[in-house]
């Protein structure tokens, strides 16, 4: 399948009808409105890509100029790292310097041990068998790492970024970039920043250009967006690139558990995807992707648990409580499936560590519940269902499609629950809540209309979409599914998607 066919209108029609039927509106929506297959057209989302990116810039006010008062970034031993920090805190790479990664030798008594010596670490060059630790919960492991030393260790189009660079972590890593040093940029500034795409923070790198860049600092972007290079300029990119389904939002950010070496979260009946034909880099990227998916699915269990309590605070009918409880159980199974796929890709067992719940709040105010319901369920779960449904027809490794099919079917039910709950809360007028819902939908639409940014290998046939592909898929889902449902529910709402 080509990336253009990801946005075929026919992918979205079954989900749209299912949700409209749940809202009791399928007949109305079939009656020649603007969202029929013919009107949608295949590949139509591409036309919105530009406006989506614009929406995400969030009133940045443009770039603020180039680097002022530059200072060299020194290593702990006082030597030059090749990086320069500007007065506004931004960092760029003046010249390439060899990296040193402090590797801690394994003690042998770690909680998880997957290598005995460097000789066991052959998936990539420079393999080291190293000790590492998690702060919370306390956890130690001994496993393979593959730090680079210089740019020549990385493929063309990548730079070896040392631990001193933002977002790199303790070991030097190959990072995709259109510049390796300042000399490669017309502006004389090859910028580096730490960007969290929802799967975790990592370094991103690219030429800054004051004339084209929509932002220079994260503080110029709206909440849940960060300033990062994308294509040929810097833009405000979403921090919610990984969510598939209902996130557990705490204090405005998706909360997930860390990964731990354990085998009790694996769905033994799940597939063992045939991955022998894939490169080590692609297998590693798949393992990281599925670990992120698994962590988000695991967090969805808690999200539904919270939702059940909030429904009770509203005096909800039993059908909604049953559906919410069932959805929570579905998410347990999704997490087990995702950890099974991640473990198969990684070649070692993974499961969730403890989930931190500090800061978790229960909403009892109907307006707050509506806001979260629209963002997490009506938009989040609907996009998750659409994404899984499309990927079920896209992925090539045997067994992976069936995982996406299972997730798509369940996420569709969860989306139905979200829309039916919203319909129940808005029944009988509730003008104030309708206004809240409309505003929440506008915000969620803006958030998900922007292309997320990913680093590392991307492969459509393995379900690793590029940021542009996932952005296009989400915009098509918003236009073909979310918007018609919202119009059906709030017939007098202004049309939000052009
Ligand atoms: Fe879900
Ligand atoms: Fe899920």
Short mmCIF file of C-alpha atoms and ligand atoms in Angstrom, two decimals:
data_model
loop_
_atom_site.label_atom_id
_atom_site.label_comp_id
_atom_site.label_asym_id
_atom_site.label_seq_id
_atom_site.Cartn_x
_atom_site.Cartn_y
_atom_site.Cartn_z
CA UNK A 1 0.00 0.00 0.00
CA UNK A 2 1.28 3.48 -0.83
CA UNK A 3 1.20 6.26 1.73
CA UNK A 4 -1.37 8.15 -0.39
CA UNK A 5 -3.87 5.31 -0.01
CA UNK A 6 -3.76 5.63 3.80
CA UNK A 7 -6.33 8.41 3.49
CA UNK A 8 -8.77 6.68 1.11
CA UNK A 9 -12.27 7.65 2.13
CA UNK A 10 -13.39 4.02 2.01
CA UNK A 11 -11.18 3.27 5.04
CA UNK A 12 -13.28 5.57 7.19
CA UNK A 13 -16.86 4.96 6.05
CA UNK A 14 -17.55 1.84 8.19
CA UNK A 15 -16.34 3.56 11.35
CA UNK A 16 -18.32 6.70 10.54
CA UNK A 17 -21.54 4.74 10.01
CA UNK A 18 -20.97 2.72 13.16
CA UNK A 19 -20.57 5.84 15.29
CA UNK A 20 -23.45 7.66 13.63
CA UNK A 21 -25.67 4.63 14.14
CA UNK A 22 -24.73 4.61 17.83
CA UNK A 23 -25.83 8.23 17.97
CA UNK A 24 -29.06 7.34 16.17
CA UNK A 25 -28.09 9.55 13.24
CA UNK A 26 -26.98 7.24 10.45
CA UNK A 27 -30.08 7.94 8.38
CA UNK A 28 -29.66 11.68 8.66
CA UNK A 29 -25.99 11.57 7.82
CA UNK A 30 -26.58 9.31 4.82
CA UNK A 31 -28.83 11.95 3.35
CA UNK A 32 -26.32 13.60 1.12
CA UNK A 33 -24.29 15.65 3.53
CA UNK A 34 -20.78 16.81 2.76
CA UNK A 35 -19.11 13.75 4.20
CA UNK A 36 -20.07 11.01 1.74
CA UNK A 37 -17.35 8.90 0.13
CA UNK A 38 -17.67 10.80 -3.11
CA UNK A 39 -17.18 14.12 -1.42
CA UNK A 40 -14.31 12.84 0.66
CA UNK A 41 -12.36 11.47 -2.26
CA UNK A 42 -9.20 9.47 -1.93
CA UNK A 43 -6.12 11.18 -0.68
CA UNK A 44 -8.07 14.32 0.07
CA UNK A 45 -6.31 14.86 3.37
CA UNK A 46 -3.23 16.01 1.60
CA UNK A 47 -4.93 19.26 0.79
CA UNK A 48 -5.29 19.96 4.48
CA UNK A 49 -1.77 19.16 5.48
CA UNK A 50 -0.65 22.74 5.22
CA UNK A 51 -3.49 24.19 7.18
CA UNK A 52 -3.01 21.54 9.86
CA UNK A 53 0.60 22.52 10.34
CA UNK A 54 -0.41 26.14 10.47
CA UNK A 55 -2.94 25.39 13.16
CA UNK A 56 -0.27 23.84 15.30
CA UNK A 57 1.97 26.86 15.27
CA UNK A 58 -0.20 28.18 18.06
CA UNK A 59 0.46 31.88 17.79
CA UNK A 60 4.23 31.64 17.95
CA UNK A 61 4.72 35.13 16.65
CA UNK A 62 7.48 33.83 14.39
CA UNK A 63 11.15 33.26 14.99
CA UNK A 64 12.92 35.60 17.32
CA UNK A 65 16.22 35.90 15.52
CA UNK A 66 19.50 34.02 15.51
CA UNK A 67 21.84 33.05 18.29
CA UNK A 68 22.89 35.77 20.70
CA UNK A 69 25.78 35.63 23.20
CA UNK A 70 26.96 32.15 22.11
CA UNK A 71 28.95 30.11 24.62
CA UNK A 72 30.69 26.77 23.99
CA UNK A 73 29.18 23.76 25.79
CA UNK A 74 31.99 22.05 27.70
CA UNK A 75 32.13 18.44 28.75
CA UNK A 76 32.55 17.40 32.34
CA UNK A 77 36.33 17.19 31.79
CA UNK A 78 36.45 20.77 30.44
CA UNK A 79 37.04 19.85 26.78
CA UNK A 80 34.92 21.31 23.95
CA UNK A 81 31.88 19.30 22.88
CA UNK A 82 31.49 21.11 19.55
CA UNK A 83 28.13 22.42 20.74
CA UNK A 84 27.29 26.07 21.37
CA UNK A 85 24.54 27.42 23.63
CA UNK A 86 22.81 30.75 22.88
CA UNK A 87 21.50 33.21 25.46
CA UNK A 88 17.94 31.95 24.90
CA UNK A 89 19.00 28.40 25.84
CA UNK A 90 18.99 26.96 22.31
CA UNK A 91 21.89 24.74 21.25
CA UNK A 92 23.56 24.29 17.88
CA UNK A 93 26.48 22.22 16.58
CA UNK A 94 29.43 24.32 15.54
CA UNK A 95 31.66 21.37 14.77
CA UNK A 96 31.57 17.60 15.15
CA UNK A 97 33.58 16.15 18.03
CA UNK A 98 34.06 12.50 18.91
CA UNK A 99 31.72 11.29 21.62
CA UNK A 100 32.56 9.49 24.81
CA UNK A 101 29.80 7.45 26.40
CA UNK A 102 30.41 6.41 29.98
CA UNK A 103 29.41 2.75 30.00
CA UNK A 104 28.81 1.16 33.38
CA UNK A 105 29.93 -2.45 33.56
CA UNK A 106 27.31 -4.98 34.60
CA UNK A 107 27.57 -6.29 38.13
CA UNK A 108 25.82 -9.56 37.36
CA UNK A 109 23.22 -9.13 40.08
CA UNK A 110 20.84 -6.87 38.11
CA UNK A 111 17.15 -7.64 38.21
CA UNK A 112 17.28 -8.36 34.48
CA UNK A 113 20.31 -9.73 32.64
CA UNK A 114 20.21 -10.19 28.85
CA UNK A 115 23.94 -10.22 27.99
CA UNK A 116 27.12 -11.54 29.59
CA UNK A 117 29.76 -9.56 27.67
CA UNK A 118 30.23 -7.18 24.74
CA UNK A 119 30.57 -10.22 22.49
CA UNK A 120 26.84 -10.87 22.97
CA UNK A 121 25.94 -7.45 21.52
CA UNK A 122 26.23 -7.81 17.76
CA UNK A 123 22.94 -6.43 16.41
CA UNK A 124 24.71 -3.15 15.48
CA UNK A 125 28.32 -1.85 15.50
CA UNK A 126 29.92 -0.75 18.81
CA UNK A 127 27.81 -3.11 20.91
CA UNK A 128 28.43 -2.93 24.67
CA UNK A 129 26.93 -5.01 27.46
CA UNK A 130 26.07 -2.37 30.04
CA UNK A 131 24.42 -1.80 33.39
CA UNK A 132 21.51 0.66 33.52
CA UNK A 133 19.01 1.77 36.14
CA UNK A 134 15.54 3.18 36.42
CA UNK A 135 14.83 5.72 39.13
CA UNK A 136 11.19 4.80 39.59
CA UNK A 137 10.46 2.16 40.45
CA UNK A 138 14.01 1.22 41.42
CA UNK A 139 15.12 -1.25 38.77
CA UNK A 140 18.45 -2.45 37.37
CA UNK A 141 19.20 -4.26 34.16
CA UNK A 142 22.18 -5.53 32.20
CA UNK A 143 21.61 -5.29 28.45
CA UNK A 144 23.10 -4.36 25.07
CA UNK A 145 23.61 -0.74 24.09
CA UNK A 146 25.04 0.62 20.82
CA UNK A 147 26.54 4.11 21.33
CA UNK A 148 28.20 5.78 18.33
CA UNK A 149 31.52 7.63 18.54
CA UNK A 150 31.55 9.84 15.44
CA UNK A 151 29.33 10.76 12.49
CA UNK A 152 31.04 8.12 10.35
CA UNK A 153 29.48 5.45 12.61
CA UNK A 154 26.03 6.59 11.45
CA UNK A 155 24.27 6.23 8.12
CA UNK A 156 24.19 9.17 5.66
CA UNK A 157 21.63 11.71 6.82
CA UNK A 158 22.42 11.01 10.50
CA UNK A 159 24.78 12.66 12.99
CA UNK A 160 26.33 11.08 16.08
CA UNK A 161 25.11 13.26 18.93
CA UNK A 162 27.05 13.07 22.20
CA UNK A 163 25.43 12.89 25.67
CA UNK A 164 26.02 16.64 26.11
CA UNK A 165 23.40 17.40 23.43
CA UNK A 166 19.76 18.02 24.47
CA UNK A 167 17.57 14.90 24.51
CA UNK A 168 20.38 12.38 23.98
CA UNK A 169 20.55 10.57 27.31
CA UNK A 170 23.63 8.83 28.69
CA UNK A 171 24.83 7.24 25.45
CA UNK A 172 25.73 8.94 22.14
CA UNK A 173 23.16 8.18 19.47
CA UNK A 174 22.72 8.51 15.68
CA UNK A 175 20.10 11.19 14.99
CA UNK A 176 18.49 11.98 11.61
CA UNK A 177 19.30 15.51 10.38
CA UNK A 178 19.62 17.71 7.31
CA UNK A 179 22.79 19.28 8.75
CA UNK A 180 25.72 17.89 10.69
CA UNK A 181 27.36 21.22 11.60
CA UNK A 182 26.62 24.95 11.35
CA UNK A 183 28.55 25.08 8.06
CA UNK A 184 25.77 23.04 6.42
CA UNK A 185 23.16 25.77 7.09
CA UNK A 186 22.67 29.07 5.30
CA UNK A 187 21.84 30.61 8.67
CA UNK A 188 25.02 29.23 10.20
CA UNK A 189 22.94 27.45 12.86
CA UNK A 190 22.44 23.67 12.90
CA UNK A 191 20.10 23.47 15.89
CA UNK A 192 19.51 20.60 18.31
CA UNK A 193 16.62 20.26 20.71
CA UNK A 194 14.91 17.69 22.90
CA UNK A 195 11.47 16.75 21.57
CA UNK A 196 8.92 14.50 23.27
CA UNK A 197 6.57 13.00 20.67
CA UNK A 198 4.53 11.16 23.28
CA UNK A 199 6.68 8.02 23.01
CA UNK A 200 9.46 9.66 25.01
CA UNK A 201 11.97 12.47 24.62
CA UNK A 202 14.70 12.30 22.00
CA UNK A 203 17.07 14.66 20.20
CA UNK A 204 15.99 16.32 16.96
CA UNK A 205 18.27 18.37 14.75
CA UNK A 206 18.05 20.65 11.70
CA UNK A 207 19.01 23.99 10.16
CA UNK A 208 17.34 27.00 11.72
CA UNK A 209 16.12 29.71 9.36
CA UNK A 210 14.72 32.84 10.96
CA UNK A 211 12.81 33.70 7.77
CA UNK A 212 10.94 30.39 7.54
CA UNK A 213 10.84 29.00 11.08
CA UNK A 214 7.51 29.29 12.88
CA UNK A 215 9.16 29.17 16.29
CA UNK A 216 12.51 29.09 18.02
CA UNK A 217 11.58 28.09 21.58
CA UNK A 218 9.08 25.64 23.11
CA UNK A 219 7.64 28.57 25.03
CA UNK A 220 6.37 30.02 21.74
CA UNK A 221 4.14 26.96 21.21
CA UNK A 222 0.82 26.21 22.86
CA UNK A 223 0.44 23.61 25.61
CA UNK A 224 1.30 20.03 24.50
CA UNK A 225 3.39 21.31 21.54
CA UNK A 226 7.16 21.75 21.25
CA UNK A 227 9.35 23.61 18.76
CA UNK A 228 11.24 21.08 16.64
CA UNK A 229 12.64 20.75 13.10
CA UNK A 230 10.20 19.28 10.62
CA UNK A 231 10.98 19.15 6.91
CA UNK A 232 12.89 22.28 5.96
CA UNK A 233 11.94 24.47 8.92
CA UNK A 234 11.23 24.51 12.65
CA UNK A 235 7.62 24.30 13.76
CA UNK A 236 5.42 23.65 16.79
CA UNK A 237 4.84 19.88 16.77
CA UNK A 238 2.40 17.91 18.89
CA UNK A 239 3.56 16.02 21.98
CA UNK A 240 0.78 13.47 21.38
CA UNK A 241 2.24 11.60 18.41
CA UNK A 242 2.00 8.16 19.93
CA UNK A 243 -1.47 7.93 21.36
CA UNK A 244 -3.65 5.21 19.86
CA UNK A 245 -6.76 5.13 21.97
CA UNK A 246 -7.51 6.72 25.30
CA UNK A 247 -4.52 8.38 27.02
CA UNK A 248 -4.26 8.78 30.79
CA UNK A 249 -3.91 12.55 31.03
CA UNK A 250 -2.55 13.83 34.32
CA UNK A 251 -1.81 17.53 34.64
CA UNK A 252 -2.20 17.93 30.88
CA UNK A 253 0.24 15.23 29.79
CA UNK A 254 -0.10 11.55 28.92
CA UNK A 255 1.22 9.48 31.84
CA UNK A 256 2.60 5.96 31.26
CA UNK A 257 4.58 3.36 33.21
CA UNK A 258 8.19 2.59 32.42
CA UNK A 259 9.09 -0.75 30.89
CA UNK A 260 10.36 -3.58 33.10
CA UNK A 261 11.82 -6.99 32.31
CA UNK A 262 8.98 -9.38 33.19
CA UNK A 263 6.97 -12.02 31.37
CA UNK A 264 3.64 -12.06 33.17
CA UNK A 265 2.16 -9.35 30.91
CA UNK A 266 2.67 -11.27 27.67
CA UNK A 267 -0.38 -12.61 25.88
CA UNK A 268 0.85 -16.15 25.27
CA UNK A 269 -1.74 -16.63 22.57
CA UNK A 270 -0.49 -13.58 20.70
CA UNK A 271 1.45 -13.76 17.52
CA UNK A 272 5.13 -14.24 17.10
CA UNK A 273 5.58 -11.90 14.14
CA UNK A 274 7.96 -13.17 11.49
CA UNK A 275 10.71 -10.59 11.63
CA UNK A 276 13.72 -12.48 10.32
CA UNK A 277 13.68 -10.54 7.04
CA UNK A 278 13.86 -7.17 8.81
CA UNK A 279 17.07 -5.26 9.45
CA UNK A 280 18.29 -4.95 13.08
CA UNK A 281 17.56 -1.21 12.95
CA UNK A 282 13.97 -1.83 11.88
CA UNK A 283 13.46 -4.52 14.52
CA UNK A 284 14.76 -2.18 17.18
CA UNK A 285 12.50 0.63 15.94
CA UNK A 286 9.53 -1.76 15.99
CA UNK A 287 10.39 -2.87 19.51
CA UNK A 288 10.54 0.73 20.71
CA UNK A 289 7.29 1.60 18.94
CA UNK A 290 5.40 -1.35 20.42
CA UNK A 291 6.81 -0.68 23.88
CA UNK A 292 5.36 2.82 23.62
CA UNK A 293 2.03 1.47 22.36
CA UNK A 294 1.98 -1.08 25.18
CA UNK A 295 2.65 1.60 27.81
CA UNK A 296 -0.17 3.75 26.43
CA UNK A 297 -2.58 0.79 26.32
CA UNK A 298 -1.61 -0.07 29.91
CA UNK A 299 -2.31 3.54 30.95
CA UNK A 300 -5.71 3.36 29.24
CA UNK A 301 -6.77 0.82 31.90
CA UNK A 302 -6.38 3.52 34.53
CA UNK A 303 -8.00 6.10 32.28
CA UNK A 304 -11.16 4.00 32.05
CA UNK A 305 -11.08 3.27 35.77
CA UNK A 306 -11.12 7.02 36.39
CA UNK A 307 -13.85 7.46 33.78
CA UNK A 308 -16.06 4.87 35.51
CA UNK A 309 -15.83 6.83 38.77
CA UNK A 310 -16.61 10.07 37.00
CA UNK A 311 -19.64 8.48 35.33
CA UNK A 312 -20.87 7.43 38.78
CA UNK A 313 -20.45 10.98 40.04
CA UNK A 314 -22.81 12.06 37.25
CA UNK A 315 -25.43 9.41 38.05
CA UNK A 316 -24.89 7.68 34.70
CA UNK A 317 -27.15 4.84 33.51
CA UNK A 318 -25.90 1.27 34.05
CA UNK A 319 -25.26 0.66 30.34
CA UNK A 320 -22.51 3.30 30.33
CA UNK A 321 -20.93 1.88 33.50
CA UNK A 322 -20.90 -1.64 32.05
CA UNK A 323 -19.34 -0.37 28.81
CA UNK A 324 -16.68 1.57 30.70
CA UNK A 325 -15.76 -1.40 32.87
CA UNK A 326 -15.62 -3.64 29.79
CA UNK A 327 -13.42 -1.10 28.01
CA UNK A 328 -10.99 -1.18 30.94
CA UNK A 329 -10.73 -4.97 30.55
CA UNK A 330 -10.20 -4.56 26.78
CA UNK A 331 -7.26 -2.30 27.52
CA UNK A 332 -5.68 -4.98 29.73
CA UNK A 333 -5.76 -7.28 26.73
CA UNK A 334 -4.43 -4.58 24.38
CA UNK A 335 -1.50 -4.01 26.73
CA UNK A 336 -0.77 -7.76 26.87
CA UNK A 337 -0.88 -7.99 23.07
CA UNK A 338 1.36 -4.97 22.64
CA UNK A 339 3.90 -6.18 25.22
CA UNK A 340 3.94 -9.56 23.44
CA UNK A 341 4.71 -7.90 20.08
CA UNK A 342 7.33 -5.61 21.67
CA UNK A 343 9.01 -8.56 23.40
CA UNK A 344 9.09 -10.58 20.17
CA UNK A 345 10.69 -7.63 18.34
CA UNK A 346 13.18 -6.95 21.13
CA UNK A 347 14.10 -10.57 21.74
CA UNK A 348 13.53 -10.17 25.47
CA UNK A 349 10.51 -10.02 27.76
CA UNK A 350 8.95 -6.69 28.60
CA UNK A 351 6.05 -5.58 30.76
CA UNK A 352 5.01 -2.48 32.70
CA UNK A 353 6.70 -1.18 35.84
CA UNK A 354 4.55 0.55 38.46
CA UNK A 355 2.39 3.39 37.17
CA UNK A 356 2.91 6.66 39.00
CA UNK A 357 -0.43 8.23 39.83
CA UNK A 358 0.69 11.31 41.75
CA UNK A 359 -1.29 14.31 40.55
CA UNK A 360 -4.22 12.15 39.36
CA UNK A 361 -7.44 14.07 39.89
CA UNK A 362 -11.06 12.98 39.61
CA UNK A 363 -13.27 15.46 37.81
CA UNK A 364 -16.74 15.87 39.25
CA UNK A 365 -17.59 19.11 37.47
CA UNK A 366 -19.66 18.22 34.34
CA UNK A 367 -17.84 20.82 32.25
CA UNK A 368 -14.44 19.32 33.11
CA UNK A 369 -15.76 15.83 32.36
CA UNK A 370 -17.09 16.97 28.97
CA UNK A 371 -13.76 18.57 28.09
CA UNK A 372 -11.85 15.38 28.86
CA UNK A 373 -14.50 13.22 27.22
CA UNK A 374 -14.23 15.07 23.91
CA UNK A 375 -10.41 15.08 23.88
CA UNK A 376 -9.76 11.56 25.15
CA UNK A 377 -12.73 9.60 23.83
CA UNK A 378 -14.71 11.32 21.07
CA UNK A 379 -11.53 12.44 19.32
CA UNK A 380 -8.74 10.30 20.85
CA UNK A 381 -10.49 6.92 20.74
CA UNK A 382 -12.03 7.64 17.33
CA UNK A 383 -8.64 8.47 15.85
CA UNK A 384 -7.19 5.38 17.54
CA UNK A 385 -9.90 3.18 16.03
CA UNK A 386 -9.37 4.70 12.57
CA UNK A 387 -5.59 4.36 12.78
CA UNK A 388 -5.76 0.72 13.87
CA UNK A 389 -8.34 -0.06 11.19
CA UNK A 390 -6.12 1.40 8.44
CA UNK A 391 -2.97 -0.26 9.77
CA UNK A 392 -4.75 -3.63 9.84
CA UNK A 393 -4.91 -3.36 6.04
CA UNK A 394 -1.38 -1.99 5.69
CA UNK A 395 1.05 -4.08 7.70
CA UNK A 396 2.90 -6.97 6.11
CA UNK A 397 4.43 -9.14 8.88
CA UNK A 398 2.10 -12.12 9.41
CA UNK A 399 0.20 -11.83 12.66
CA UNK A 400 0.59 -8.09 13.07
CA UNK A 401 -2.59 -7.35 11.08
CA UNK A 402 -4.67 -9.48 13.46
CA UNK A 403 -3.39 -7.46 16.42
CA UNK A 404 -4.49 -4.24 14.72
CA UNK A 405 -7.86 -5.81 13.82
CA UNK A 406 -8.49 -6.73 17.46
CA UNK A 407 -7.48 -3.26 18.65
CA UNK A 408 -9.56 -1.55 15.93
CA UNK A 409 -12.71 -3.44 16.87
CA UNK A 410 -12.32 -2.67 20.57
CA UNK A 411 -11.35 0.97 20.06
CA UNK A 412 -14.45 1.40 17.92
CA UNK A 413 -16.60 0.26 20.87
CA UNK A 414 -14.70 2.65 23.13
CA UNK A 415 -15.34 5.50 20.71
CA UNK A 416 -19.04 4.56 20.67
CA UNK A 417 -19.02 4.74 24.48
CA UNK A 418 -17.46 8.19 24.33
CA UNK A 419 -19.94 9.57 21.83
CA UNK A 420 -22.94 8.00 23.62
CA UNK A 421 -21.77 9.45 26.92
CA UNK A 422 -21.44 12.88 25.35
CA UNK A 423 -24.92 12.55 23.83
CA UNK A 424 -26.30 11.58 27.25
CA UNK A 425 -24.61 14.54 28.95
CA UNK A 426 -25.85 17.01 26.33
CA UNK A 427 -29.42 15.78 26.21
CA UNK A 428 -32.13 18.27 26.98
CA UNK A 429 -30.26 21.32 25.81
CA UNK A 430 -27.42 21.93 28.27
CA UNK A 431 -26.31 25.03 26.35
CA UNK A 432 -23.35 25.62 28.62
CA UNK A 433 -22.03 22.09 28.17
CA UNK A 434 -22.57 22.26 24.42
CA UNK A 435 -20.35 25.33 24.28
CA UNK A 436 -17.72 23.52 26.33
CA UNK A 437 -17.89 20.51 23.99
CA UNK A 438 -17.54 22.71 20.93
CA UNK A 439 -14.49 24.46 22.36
CA UNK A 440 -12.92 21.15 23.40
CA UNK A 441 -13.45 19.76 19.94
CA UNK A 442 -11.76 22.76 18.34
CA UNK A 443 -8.76 22.33 20.65
CA UNK A 444 -8.50 18.59 20.02
CA UNK A 445 -8.84 19.08 16.28
CA UNK A 446 -5.98 21.57 16.34
CA UNK A 447 -3.84 19.25 18.45
CA UNK A 448 -4.27 16.25 16.18
CA UNK A 449 -4.14 18.10 12.84
CA UNK A 450 -0.41 18.62 13.08
CA UNK A 451 2.15 16.11 11.82
CA UNK A 452 3.99 14.47 14.73
CA UNK A 453 7.76 14.04 14.42
CA UNK A 454 9.49 10.68 14.75
CA UNK A 455 13.15 9.75 14.63
CA UNK A 456 14.69 6.49 13.47
CA UNK A 457 13.61 4.15 10.68
CA UNK A 458 10.05 4.40 9.38
CA UNK A 459 8.42 1.62 7.38
CA UNK A 460 4.82 1.70 6.24
CA UNK A 461 4.67 -2.07 5.73
CA UNK A 462 5.61 -2.59 9.39
CA UNK A 463 3.16 0.00 10.69
CA UNK A 464 5.85 2.61 11.41
CA UNK A 465 4.26 5.64 9.76
CA UNK A 466 6.18 8.82 9.11
CA UNK A 467 4.96 11.96 10.84
CA UNK A 468 3.51 13.16 7.52
CA UNK A 469 1.66 9.86 6.98
CA UNK A 470 0.22 9.75 10.48
CA UNK A 471 -0.70 13.44 10.28
CA UNK A 472 -2.52 12.89 6.97
CA UNK A 473 -4.32 9.84 8.38
CA UNK A 474 -5.47 11.79 11.43
CA UNK A 475 -6.67 14.75 9.36
CA UNK A 476 -8.64 12.37 7.15
CA UNK A 477 -10.11 10.71 10.26
CA UNK A 478 -11.10 14.07 11.67
CA UNK A 479 -12.77 15.09 8.42
CA UNK A 480 -14.39 11.76 7.54
CA UNK A 481 -15.45 10.52 10.98
CA UNK A 482 -15.12 12.92 13.89
CA UNK A 483 -16.60 15.97 12.21
CA UNK A 484 -19.75 14.18 10.88
CA UNK A 485 -20.38 12.71 14.33
CA UNK A 486 -19.96 16.08 15.95
CA UNK A 487 -22.30 17.69 13.42
CA UNK A 488 -24.85 14.94 14.03
CA UNK A 489 -24.69 15.51 17.77
CA UNK A 490 -24.70 19.29 17.62
CA UNK A 491 -26.66 19.97 14.47
CA UNK A 492 -26.37 23.71 14.96
CA UNK A 493 -22.60 23.68 15.51
CA UNK A 494 -20.54 25.51 12.92
CA UNK A 495 -18.82 23.29 10.41
CA UNK A 496 -15.28 23.03 11.69
CA UNK A 497 -13.45 21.11 9.01
CA UNK A 498 -13.34 22.81 5.64
FE1 LIG B 1 -9.41 2.27 23.98
FE1 LIG B 2 -6.60 0.23 23.59
#
